[in-house]
Short mmCIF file of N, CA, C and O in Angstrom, two decimals:
data_model
loop_
_atom_site.label_atom_id
_atom_site.label_comp_id
_atom_site.label_asym_id
_atom_site.label_seq_id
_atom_site.Cartn_x
_atom_site.Cartn_y
_atom_site.Cartn_z
N MET A 1 -20.71 105.00 -36.06
CA MET A 1 -22.10 105.27 -35.79
C MET A 1 -22.18 106.09 -34.51
O MET A 1 -21.39 105.87 -33.60
N ILE A 2 -23.10 106.98 -34.47
CA ILE A 2 -23.33 107.78 -33.27
C ILE A 2 -24.69 107.41 -32.71
O ILE A 2 -25.71 107.56 -33.37
N LEU A 3 -24.68 106.88 -31.50
CA LEU A 3 -25.93 106.55 -30.82
C LEU A 3 -26.19 107.63 -29.78
O LEU A 3 -25.29 107.99 -29.02
N ARG A 4 -27.40 108.14 -29.76
CA ARG A 4 -27.70 109.19 -28.79
C ARG A 4 -29.14 109.11 -28.32
O ARG A 4 -30.00 108.55 -28.99
N ARG A 5 -29.34 109.67 -27.15
CA ARG A 5 -30.70 109.84 -26.64
C ARG A 5 -30.79 111.28 -26.15
O ARG A 5 -29.79 111.92 -25.81
N GLU A 6 -32.00 111.78 -26.13
CA GLU A 6 -32.21 113.19 -25.80
C GLU A 6 -32.41 113.45 -24.31
O GLU A 6 -31.94 114.45 -23.79
N ASN A 7 -33.14 112.54 -23.63
CA ASN A 7 -33.49 112.85 -22.26
C ASN A 7 -33.25 111.66 -21.35
O ASN A 7 -33.99 110.69 -21.43
N PRO A 8 -32.27 111.68 -20.49
CA PRO A 8 -31.20 112.68 -20.40
C PRO A 8 -30.23 112.48 -21.55
O PRO A 8 -30.03 111.38 -22.05
N PHE A 9 -29.64 113.57 -22.00
CA PHE A 9 -28.77 113.52 -23.17
C PHE A 9 -27.57 112.61 -22.92
O PHE A 9 -26.91 112.68 -21.89
N ALA A 10 -27.32 111.74 -23.87
CA ALA A 10 -26.14 110.88 -23.85
C ALA A 10 -25.79 110.55 -25.29
O ALA A 10 -26.67 110.42 -26.14
N GLN A 11 -24.51 110.45 -25.55
CA GLN A 11 -24.05 110.16 -26.90
C GLN A 11 -22.84 109.24 -26.83
O GLN A 11 -21.93 109.47 -26.04
N VAL A 12 -22.84 108.20 -27.67
CA VAL A 12 -21.73 107.26 -27.71
C VAL A 12 -21.38 107.03 -29.18
O VAL A 12 -22.26 106.80 -30.00
N VAL A 13 -20.09 107.10 -29.50
CA VAL A 13 -19.63 106.86 -30.85
C VAL A 13 -19.09 105.43 -30.93
O VAL A 13 -18.27 105.02 -30.11
N ILE A 14 -19.60 104.67 -31.91
CA ILE A 14 -19.20 103.27 -32.07
C ILE A 14 -18.72 103.06 -33.50
O ILE A 14 -19.43 103.39 -34.45
N PRO A 15 -17.51 102.50 -33.67
CA PRO A 15 -17.02 102.23 -35.02
C PRO A 15 -17.94 101.24 -35.74
O PRO A 15 -18.47 100.31 -35.13
N ASP A 16 -18.16 101.44 -37.02
CA ASP A 16 -19.02 100.58 -37.82
C ASP A 16 -18.19 99.45 -38.43
O ASP A 16 -17.90 99.44 -39.63
N HIS A 17 -17.78 98.51 -37.58
CA HIS A 17 -16.97 97.37 -38.00
C HIS A 17 -17.70 96.09 -37.62
O HIS A 17 -18.52 96.07 -36.71
N ARG A 18 -17.35 95.02 -38.29
CA ARG A 18 -17.93 93.72 -37.99
C ARG A 18 -17.51 93.24 -36.60
O ARG A 18 -18.30 92.66 -35.86
N GLU A 19 -16.27 93.48 -36.25
CA GLU A 19 -15.75 93.11 -34.92
C GLU A 19 -15.06 94.32 -34.31
O GLU A 19 -14.48 95.13 -35.02
N LEU A 20 -15.14 94.41 -32.99
CA LEU A 20 -14.45 95.48 -32.27
C LEU A 20 -13.33 94.88 -31.45
O LEU A 20 -13.47 93.80 -30.88
N ASP A 21 -12.22 95.59 -31.39
CA ASP A 21 -11.13 95.18 -30.52
C ASP A 21 -11.61 95.22 -29.07
O ASP A 21 -12.46 96.04 -28.71
N ARG A 22 -11.09 94.35 -28.26
CA ARG A 22 -11.50 94.26 -26.86
C ARG A 22 -11.33 95.60 -26.15
O ARG A 22 -12.21 96.04 -25.40
N GLY A 23 -10.22 96.27 -26.38
CA GLY A 23 -9.97 97.56 -25.74
C GLY A 23 -10.94 98.63 -26.20
O GLY A 23 -11.37 99.48 -25.42
N THR A 24 -11.30 98.59 -27.48
CA THR A 24 -12.27 99.56 -28.02
C THR A 24 -13.63 99.36 -27.37
O THR A 24 -14.29 100.32 -26.97
N LEU A 25 -14.05 98.10 -27.25
CA LEU A 25 -15.34 97.81 -26.62
C LEU A 25 -15.34 98.26 -25.16
O LEU A 25 -16.30 98.89 -24.70
N ARG A 26 -14.26 97.99 -24.44
CA ARG A 26 -14.18 98.44 -23.03
C ARG A 26 -14.25 99.96 -22.93
O ARG A 26 -14.90 100.50 -22.03
N ALA A 27 -13.60 100.66 -23.85
CA ALA A 27 -13.63 102.12 -23.84
C ALA A 27 -15.05 102.64 -24.09
O ALA A 27 -15.49 103.60 -23.45
N ILE A 28 -15.77 102.00 -25.01
CA ILE A 28 -17.15 102.40 -25.30
C ILE A 28 -18.03 102.17 -24.07
O ILE A 28 -18.84 103.01 -23.71
N ILE A 29 -17.86 101.02 -23.43
CA ILE A 29 -18.64 100.71 -22.24
C ILE A 29 -18.35 101.73 -21.13
O ILE A 29 -19.26 102.24 -20.48
N ARG A 30 -17.07 102.05 -20.95
CA ARG A 30 -16.68 103.03 -19.93
C ARG A 30 -17.26 104.41 -20.25
O ARG A 30 -17.77 105.10 -19.38
N HIS A 31 -17.20 104.80 -21.53
CA HIS A 31 -17.73 106.10 -21.96
C HIS A 31 -19.24 106.18 -21.71
O HIS A 31 -19.78 107.25 -21.41
N ALA A 32 -19.91 105.04 -21.82
CA ALA A 32 -21.37 105.00 -21.58
C ALA A 32 -21.69 105.03 -20.09
O ALA A 32 -22.86 105.09 -19.71
N GLY A 33 -20.67 104.97 -19.24
CA GLY A 33 -20.91 105.04 -17.80
C GLY A 33 -21.32 103.71 -17.20
O GLY A 33 -21.96 103.68 -16.15
N LEU A 34 -20.97 102.61 -17.85
CA LEU A 34 -21.32 101.28 -17.37
C LEU A 34 -20.08 100.52 -16.94
O LEU A 34 -18.98 100.80 -17.41
N SER A 35 -20.28 99.54 -16.09
CA SER A 35 -19.22 98.58 -15.81
C SER A 35 -19.39 97.43 -16.80
O SER A 35 -20.44 97.28 -17.43
N VAL A 36 -18.37 96.62 -16.95
CA VAL A 36 -18.46 95.47 -17.85
C VAL A 36 -19.57 94.53 -17.39
O VAL A 36 -20.34 94.02 -18.20
N ASP A 37 -19.70 94.33 -16.08
CA ASP A 37 -20.77 93.46 -15.56
C ASP A 37 -22.15 94.00 -15.90
O ASP A 37 -23.05 93.25 -16.27
N GLU A 38 -22.34 95.32 -15.75
CA GLU A 38 -23.63 95.93 -16.09
C GLU A 38 -23.93 95.74 -17.59
O GLU A 38 -25.05 95.43 -17.96
N PHE A 39 -22.91 95.93 -18.41
CA PHE A 39 -23.08 95.77 -19.85
C PHE A 39 -23.51 94.34 -20.19
O PHE A 39 -24.43 94.14 -20.97
N ILE A 40 -22.86 93.37 -19.59
CA ILE A 40 -23.18 91.96 -19.85
C ILE A 40 -24.61 91.65 -19.40
O ILE A 40 -25.35 90.97 -20.10
N ARG A 41 -25.01 92.17 -18.24
CA ARG A 41 -26.39 91.96 -17.78
C ARG A 41 -27.41 92.56 -18.75
O ARG A 41 -28.47 91.98 -18.98
N LEU A 42 -27.09 93.70 -19.34
CA LEU A 42 -28.00 94.34 -20.29
C LEU A 42 -28.12 93.55 -21.59
O LEU A 42 -29.14 93.65 -22.29
N LEU A 43 -27.11 92.78 -21.93
CA LEU A 43 -27.15 91.96 -23.14
C LEU A 43 -28.10 90.78 -23.02
O LEU A 43 -28.59 90.27 -24.01
N LYS A 44 -28.34 90.34 -21.79
CA LYS A 44 -29.18 89.15 -21.58
C LYS A 44 -30.65 89.45 -21.65
O LYS A 44 -31.14 90.46 -21.60
#
């Protein structure tokens, strides 16, 4: 799946799987420009 926003432009590619490997999830978080802590805070 490709998630994107236009302003400011950002695009993240996420595999369409039921579960993601820990390393894959960390890579997606890093590509989005977030730290793991920031990501966890956004989930709450």
